[in-house]
XYZ file of C-alpha atoms in Angstrom:
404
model
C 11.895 -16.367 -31.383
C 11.669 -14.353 -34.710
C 12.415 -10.805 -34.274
C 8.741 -9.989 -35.401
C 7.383 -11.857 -33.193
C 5.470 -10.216 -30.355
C 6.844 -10.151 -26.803
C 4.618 -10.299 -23.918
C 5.328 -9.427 -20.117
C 3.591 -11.441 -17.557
C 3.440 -10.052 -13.809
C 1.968 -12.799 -11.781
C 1.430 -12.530 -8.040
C 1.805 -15.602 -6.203
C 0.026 -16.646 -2.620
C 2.411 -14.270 -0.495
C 1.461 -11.179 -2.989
C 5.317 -11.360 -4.134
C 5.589 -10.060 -7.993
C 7.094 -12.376 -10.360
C 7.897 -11.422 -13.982
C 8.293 -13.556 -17.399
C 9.216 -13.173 -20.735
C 7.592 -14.626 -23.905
C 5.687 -14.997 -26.748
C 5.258 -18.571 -28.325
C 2.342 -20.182 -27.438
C 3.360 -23.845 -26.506
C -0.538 -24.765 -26.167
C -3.731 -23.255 -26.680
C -7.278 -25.086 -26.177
C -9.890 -24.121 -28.050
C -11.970 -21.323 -26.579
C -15.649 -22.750 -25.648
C -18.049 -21.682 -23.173
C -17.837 -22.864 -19.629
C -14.421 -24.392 -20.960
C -11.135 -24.324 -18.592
C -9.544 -22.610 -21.678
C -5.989 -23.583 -20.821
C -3.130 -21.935 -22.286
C 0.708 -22.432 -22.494
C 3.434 -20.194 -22.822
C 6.918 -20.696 -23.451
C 8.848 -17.704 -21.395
C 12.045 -16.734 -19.404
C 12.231 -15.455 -15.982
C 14.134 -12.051 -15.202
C 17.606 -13.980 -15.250
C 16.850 -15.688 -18.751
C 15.820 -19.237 -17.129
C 13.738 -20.746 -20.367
C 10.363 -21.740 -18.269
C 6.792 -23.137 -18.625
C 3.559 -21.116 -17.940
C 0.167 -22.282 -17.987
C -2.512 -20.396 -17.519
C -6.123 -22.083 -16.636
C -9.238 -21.774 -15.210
C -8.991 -24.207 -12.551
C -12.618 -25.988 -10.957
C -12.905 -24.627 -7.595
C -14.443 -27.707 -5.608
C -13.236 -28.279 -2.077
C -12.232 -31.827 -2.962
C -10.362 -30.321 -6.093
C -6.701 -29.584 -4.522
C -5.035 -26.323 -6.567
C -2.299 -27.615 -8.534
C 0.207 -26.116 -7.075
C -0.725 -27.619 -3.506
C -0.743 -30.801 -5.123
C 3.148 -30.144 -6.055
C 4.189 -28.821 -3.306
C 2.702 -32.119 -1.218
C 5.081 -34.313 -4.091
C 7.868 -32.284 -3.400
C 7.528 -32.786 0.670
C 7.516 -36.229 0.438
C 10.281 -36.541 -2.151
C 8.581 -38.086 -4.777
C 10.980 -37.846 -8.263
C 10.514 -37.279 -11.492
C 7.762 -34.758 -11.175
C 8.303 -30.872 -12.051
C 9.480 -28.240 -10.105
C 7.082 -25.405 -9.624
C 8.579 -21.628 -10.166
C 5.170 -20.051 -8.762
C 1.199 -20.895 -8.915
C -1.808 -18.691 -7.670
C -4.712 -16.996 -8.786
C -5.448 -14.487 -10.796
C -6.995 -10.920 -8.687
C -9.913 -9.476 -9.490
C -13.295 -10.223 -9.446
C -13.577 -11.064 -12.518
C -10.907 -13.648 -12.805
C -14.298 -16.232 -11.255
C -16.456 -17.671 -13.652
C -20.274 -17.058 -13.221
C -21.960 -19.246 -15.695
C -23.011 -22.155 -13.130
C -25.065 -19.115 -11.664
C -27.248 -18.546 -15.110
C -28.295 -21.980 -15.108
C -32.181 -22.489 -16.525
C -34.382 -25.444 -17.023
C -33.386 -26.062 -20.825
C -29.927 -26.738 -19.348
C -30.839 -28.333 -16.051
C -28.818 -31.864 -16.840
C -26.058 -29.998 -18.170
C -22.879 -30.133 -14.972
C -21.282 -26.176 -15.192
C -18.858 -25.773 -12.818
C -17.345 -22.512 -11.389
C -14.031 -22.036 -12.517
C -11.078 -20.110 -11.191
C -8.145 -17.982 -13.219
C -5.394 -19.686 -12.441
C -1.321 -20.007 -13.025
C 1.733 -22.204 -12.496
C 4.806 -21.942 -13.916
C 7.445 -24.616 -13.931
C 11.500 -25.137 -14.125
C 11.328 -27.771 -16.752
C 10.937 -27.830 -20.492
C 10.408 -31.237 -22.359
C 9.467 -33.236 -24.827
C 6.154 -35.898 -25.132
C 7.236 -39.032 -24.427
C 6.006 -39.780 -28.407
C 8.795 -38.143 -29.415
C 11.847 -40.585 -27.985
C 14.854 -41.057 -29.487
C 14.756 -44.828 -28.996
C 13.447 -47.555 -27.365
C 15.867 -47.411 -24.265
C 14.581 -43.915 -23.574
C 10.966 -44.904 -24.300
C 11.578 -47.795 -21.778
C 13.318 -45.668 -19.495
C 10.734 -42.292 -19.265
C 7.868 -44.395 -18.379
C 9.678 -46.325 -15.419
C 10.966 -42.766 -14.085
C 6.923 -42.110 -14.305
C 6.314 -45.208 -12.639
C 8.767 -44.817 -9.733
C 7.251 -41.278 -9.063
C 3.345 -42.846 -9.333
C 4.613 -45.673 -6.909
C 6.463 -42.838 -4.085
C 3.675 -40.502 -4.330
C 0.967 -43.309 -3.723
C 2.961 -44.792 -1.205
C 4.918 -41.655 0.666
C 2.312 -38.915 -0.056
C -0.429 -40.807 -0.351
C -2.016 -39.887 -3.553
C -3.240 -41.702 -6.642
C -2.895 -39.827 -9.913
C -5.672 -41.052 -12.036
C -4.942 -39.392 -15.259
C -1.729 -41.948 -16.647
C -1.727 -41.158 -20.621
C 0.630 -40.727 -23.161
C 0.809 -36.526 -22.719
C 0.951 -36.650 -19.350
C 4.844 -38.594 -19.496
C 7.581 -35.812 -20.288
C 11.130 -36.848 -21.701
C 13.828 -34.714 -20.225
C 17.433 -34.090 -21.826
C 19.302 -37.362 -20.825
C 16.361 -39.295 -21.288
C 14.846 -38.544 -17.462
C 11.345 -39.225 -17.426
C 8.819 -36.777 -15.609
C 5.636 -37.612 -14.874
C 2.974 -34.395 -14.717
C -0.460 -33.269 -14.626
C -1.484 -34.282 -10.990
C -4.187 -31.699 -11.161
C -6.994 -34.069 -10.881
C -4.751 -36.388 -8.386
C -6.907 -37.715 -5.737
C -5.837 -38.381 -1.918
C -6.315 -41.792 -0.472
C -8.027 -40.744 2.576
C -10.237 -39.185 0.680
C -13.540 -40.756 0.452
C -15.572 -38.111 -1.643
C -15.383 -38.491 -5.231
C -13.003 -35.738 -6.798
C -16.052 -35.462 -9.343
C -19.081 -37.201 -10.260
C -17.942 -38.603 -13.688
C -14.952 -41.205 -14.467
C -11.469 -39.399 -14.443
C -8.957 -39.965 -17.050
C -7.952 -39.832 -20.610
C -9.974 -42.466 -22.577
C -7.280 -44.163 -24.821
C -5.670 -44.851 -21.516
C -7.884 -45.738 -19.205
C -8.216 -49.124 -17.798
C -10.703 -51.778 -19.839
C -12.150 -51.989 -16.371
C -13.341 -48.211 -15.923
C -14.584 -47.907 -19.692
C -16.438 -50.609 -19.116
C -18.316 -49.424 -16.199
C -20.796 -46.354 -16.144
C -19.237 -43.035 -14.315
C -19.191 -43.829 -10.969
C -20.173 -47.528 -10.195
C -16.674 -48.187 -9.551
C -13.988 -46.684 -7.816
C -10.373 -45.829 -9.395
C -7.744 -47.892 -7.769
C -4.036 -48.504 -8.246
C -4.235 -51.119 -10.561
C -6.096 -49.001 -13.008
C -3.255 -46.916 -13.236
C -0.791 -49.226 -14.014
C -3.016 -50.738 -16.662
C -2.917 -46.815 -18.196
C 1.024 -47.467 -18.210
C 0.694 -50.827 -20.196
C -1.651 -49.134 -22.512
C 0.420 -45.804 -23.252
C 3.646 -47.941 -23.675
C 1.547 -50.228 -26.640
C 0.061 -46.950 -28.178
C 3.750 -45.726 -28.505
C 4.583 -48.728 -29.471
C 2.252 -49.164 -32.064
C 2.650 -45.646 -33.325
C 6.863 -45.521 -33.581
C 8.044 -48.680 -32.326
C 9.816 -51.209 -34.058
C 7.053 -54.025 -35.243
C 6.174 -55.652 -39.013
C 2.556 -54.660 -38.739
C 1.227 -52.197 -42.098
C 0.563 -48.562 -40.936
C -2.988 -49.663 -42.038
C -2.872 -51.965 -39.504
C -1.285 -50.333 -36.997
C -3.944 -47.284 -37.620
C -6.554 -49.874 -37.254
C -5.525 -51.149 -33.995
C -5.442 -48.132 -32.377
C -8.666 -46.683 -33.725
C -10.461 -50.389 -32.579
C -8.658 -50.435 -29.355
C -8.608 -46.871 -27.990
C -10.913 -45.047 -29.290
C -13.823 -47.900 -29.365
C -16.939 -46.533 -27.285
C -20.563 -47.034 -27.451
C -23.172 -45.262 -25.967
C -24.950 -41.789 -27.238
C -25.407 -39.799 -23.883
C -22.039 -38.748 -21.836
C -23.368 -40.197 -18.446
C -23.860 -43.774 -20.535
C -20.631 -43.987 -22.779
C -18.905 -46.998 -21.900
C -16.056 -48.786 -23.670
C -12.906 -50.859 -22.957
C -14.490 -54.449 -24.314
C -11.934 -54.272 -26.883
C -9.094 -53.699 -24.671
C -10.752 -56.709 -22.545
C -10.607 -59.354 -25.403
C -7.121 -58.599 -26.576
C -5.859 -59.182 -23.606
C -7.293 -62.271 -23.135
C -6.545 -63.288 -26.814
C -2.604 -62.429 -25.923
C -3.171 -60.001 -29.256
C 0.381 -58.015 -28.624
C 2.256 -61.170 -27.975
C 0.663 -62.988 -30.832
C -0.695 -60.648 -33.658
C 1.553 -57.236 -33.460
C 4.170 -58.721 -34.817
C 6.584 -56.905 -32.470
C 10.628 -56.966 -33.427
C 12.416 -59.714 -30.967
C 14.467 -57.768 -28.008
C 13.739 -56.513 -24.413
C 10.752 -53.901 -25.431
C 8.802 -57.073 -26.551
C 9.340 -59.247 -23.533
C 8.053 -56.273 -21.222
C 4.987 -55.598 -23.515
C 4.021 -59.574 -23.134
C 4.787 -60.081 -19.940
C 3.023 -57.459 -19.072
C -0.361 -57.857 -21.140
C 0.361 -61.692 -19.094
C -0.424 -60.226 -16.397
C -2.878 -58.038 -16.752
C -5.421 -60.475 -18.413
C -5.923 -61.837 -14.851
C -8.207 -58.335 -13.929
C -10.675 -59.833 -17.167
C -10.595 -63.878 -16.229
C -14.299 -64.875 -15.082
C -14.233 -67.236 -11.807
C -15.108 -71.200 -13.230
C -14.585 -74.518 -12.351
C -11.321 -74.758 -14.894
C -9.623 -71.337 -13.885
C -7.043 -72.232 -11.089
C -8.573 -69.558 -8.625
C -5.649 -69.610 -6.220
C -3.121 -68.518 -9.526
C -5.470 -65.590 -10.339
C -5.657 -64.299 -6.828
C -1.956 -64.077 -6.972
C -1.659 -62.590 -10.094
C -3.717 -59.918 -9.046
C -2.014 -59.376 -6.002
C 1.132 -58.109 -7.865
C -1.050 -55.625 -9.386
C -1.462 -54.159 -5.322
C 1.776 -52.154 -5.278
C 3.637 -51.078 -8.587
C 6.828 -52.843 -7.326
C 6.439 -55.761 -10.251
C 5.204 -53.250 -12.655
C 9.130 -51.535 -12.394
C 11.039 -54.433 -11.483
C 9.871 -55.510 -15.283
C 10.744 -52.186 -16.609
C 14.148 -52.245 -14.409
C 15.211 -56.288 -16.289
C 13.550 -54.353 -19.472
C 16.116 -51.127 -18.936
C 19.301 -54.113 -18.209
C 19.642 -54.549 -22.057
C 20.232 -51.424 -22.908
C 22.579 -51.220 -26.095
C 20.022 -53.560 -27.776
C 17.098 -51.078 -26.689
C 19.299 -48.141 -28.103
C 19.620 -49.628 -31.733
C 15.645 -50.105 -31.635
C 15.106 -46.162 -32.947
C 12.243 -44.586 -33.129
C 10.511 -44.881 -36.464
C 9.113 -41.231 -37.938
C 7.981 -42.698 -41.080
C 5.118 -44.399 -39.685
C 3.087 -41.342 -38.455
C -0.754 -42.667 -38.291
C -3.322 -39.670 -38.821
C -5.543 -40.043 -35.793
C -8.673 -37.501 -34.145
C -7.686 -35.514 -31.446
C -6.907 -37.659 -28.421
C -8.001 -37.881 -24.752
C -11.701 -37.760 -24.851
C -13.784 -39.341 -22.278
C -16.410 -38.800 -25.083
C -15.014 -40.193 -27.984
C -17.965 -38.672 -30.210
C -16.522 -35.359 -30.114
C -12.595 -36.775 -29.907
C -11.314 -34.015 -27.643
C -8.945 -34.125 -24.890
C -11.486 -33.767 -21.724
C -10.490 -34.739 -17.939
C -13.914 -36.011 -17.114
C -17.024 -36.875 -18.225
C -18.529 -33.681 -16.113
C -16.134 -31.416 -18.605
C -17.193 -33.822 -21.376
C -20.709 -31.836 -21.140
C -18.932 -28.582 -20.805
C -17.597 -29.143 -23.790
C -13.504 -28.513 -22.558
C -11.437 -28.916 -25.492
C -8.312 -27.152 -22.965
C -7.113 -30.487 -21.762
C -5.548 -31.958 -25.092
C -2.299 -33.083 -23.897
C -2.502 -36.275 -25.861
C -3.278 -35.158 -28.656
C -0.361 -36.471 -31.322
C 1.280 -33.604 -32.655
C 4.699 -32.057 -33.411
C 4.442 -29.252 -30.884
C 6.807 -28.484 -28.190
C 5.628 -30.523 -24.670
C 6.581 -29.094 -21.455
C 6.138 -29.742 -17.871
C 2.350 -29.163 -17.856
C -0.071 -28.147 -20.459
């Protein structure tokens, strides 16, 4: 911290009405202040004994179907799931005023606009890291996003919740290389049979060909959509740092065709994903990415194999009984990280892949359900609110940390 540099105190009183005090002033994140946003903040700070911490500061959608984040952690941490965060303290802001009332001042003009009421809210974590963008190497590329598997696969099967928001911000890289997987704020239960909101849920560069290419709520967000976000944030890292032959022209072309293709002019009718769809059936990582030989290749492919069985149309020459089970492997995540576990075997030949910082591909913001306005938004409900606060995908060279 530079000695100018201005210090602030945070007092934050948590659900027991116990004080808690912190230390900073560097802004780790800071989205852009909009109406009806959930302007979310993030502060790099230290506790009273000179812990380094996280704090983010929100305004958090008060639904009853919307868990608070810190009751989402504290359900991980019952059921031992690992690799997720550990949570300092999390409540609400006091006062009145800490409770949005826009939604109340709605009028006719703005009757098809979706304003939600919006809570001041805080959580601070243990853990400081780094996005998973910025690894080392290809072993602890590899090995961050199976540690974010295994946690995805304990919670869904211990505490019963699906996460629903994979991307490429949400994966943290811990010293060591440990992997943490974060965000769970718009985690839904499995018994749960309301919609968590009205609008798809997720961050569009990663979300599965299969939502994209569906209007907001005609289909529901299962498990397999998930870990199709994992194959697609491991190619997007890939593509960005990894080791392949392709031009950065290329490589920038990819990813602008592939993740941020859309169509549609109203946020209740974008739709996109077809481009996802046809390069997985045309094998297009295998075949035209011109990937370097070794163990991060194999998983990529073998991967993409099997995912092109969610996009093959029943006929008369598909072999119906293969498909079906295909697409049974794609019912638990135990395939999905017994690949990444072979993948993770190799790993002196994973460690000489390094990343590559040369090819840094100038992109929009990421993480927009609405790619017209490229911002980082959770859902197409916040698309309309405009919330810019949610850009945790967005390449960049700041500091990442356990939630922002």
């Amino acid at each position: 911290m530079e000695e100018s540099q201005r210090v602030w105190k945070f007092v934050l009183i948590d659900e027991n009405g116990e004080e808690h005090h912190f230390f900073g002033g560097k802004v780790a994140f800071k989205g852009v202040g909009v109406p009806a946003s959930r302007a979310t903040r993030g502060f790099l700070v230290v506790d009273s004994q000179g812990n380094r911490r996280y704090l983010k500061d929100t305004w958090r959608i008060l639904s009853d179907t919307i868990q608070k984040e810190g009751d989402v952690y504290a359900l991980l941490k019952e059921h031992n799931v690992p690799h997720v965060p550990d949570v300092i303290v999390s409540g609400n802001a006091i006062g009145d005023w800490q409770r949005t009332k826009t939604h109340e001042y709605v009028t006719p003009t703005f009757q098809d606009a979706v304003l939600r009421n919006h809570q001041h809210y805080f959580i601070v974590f243990a853990q400081v890291g780094t996005p998973l963008k910025d690894f080392k190497n290809s072993f602890e590329l590899v090995q961050a996003t199976s540690h974010a598997i295994e946690a995805h696969k304990v919670a869904y099967e211990k505490a019963k919740i699906l996460h629903r928001d994979i991307s490429v911000g949400n994966i943290l890289i811990m010293d060591g290389g440990q992997g943490l997987l974060i965000d769970w704020e718009f985690s839904k239960p499995l018994d749960s049979s309301a919609p968590r909101t009205l609008e798809r849920t997720g961050t569009w560069q990663f979300m599965s060909a299969r939502l994209l290419s569906h209007k907001p709520g005609e289909v529901n967000h299962i498990l397999a959509d998930d870990l199709e976000s994992f194959y697609h944030v491991l190619c997007w890292v890939t593509l960005m740092h990894g080791r392949h032959e392709l031009s950065k022209e290329d490589a920038e072309n990819q990813i602008a065709r592939v993740y941020d293709g859309w169509n549609g002019v109203k946020a209740s009718d974008v739709k996109g994903g077809s481009d996802k769809i046809v390069d997985l059936q045309k094998k297009w990582m295998a075949k035209q990415a011109k990937l370097v030989e070794g163990p991060l290749r194999d998983l990529v492919v073998g991967l993409e194999a099997l995912l092109v069985v969610r996009y093959i149309e029943p006929s008369e020459f598909v072999n119906q009984d293969v498909v079906n089970a295909k697409l049974k492997k794609l019912d638990d995540s135990t395939w999905f990280l017994d690949s990444f576990s072979q993948a993770l075997q190799h790993e002196e030949q994973l460690k000489s892949q390094e990343r590559d910082p040369i090819r840094a591909i100038s992109l929009p913001a990421m993480g927009d359900d609405d790619p017209n306005n490229r911002k980082r938004k959770k859902t197409d409900s916040e698309l309309q609110e405009e919330d810019e606060d949610e850009d945790e995908e967005r390449p960049s060279r700041r500091p990442r940390t356990s939630e922002s």
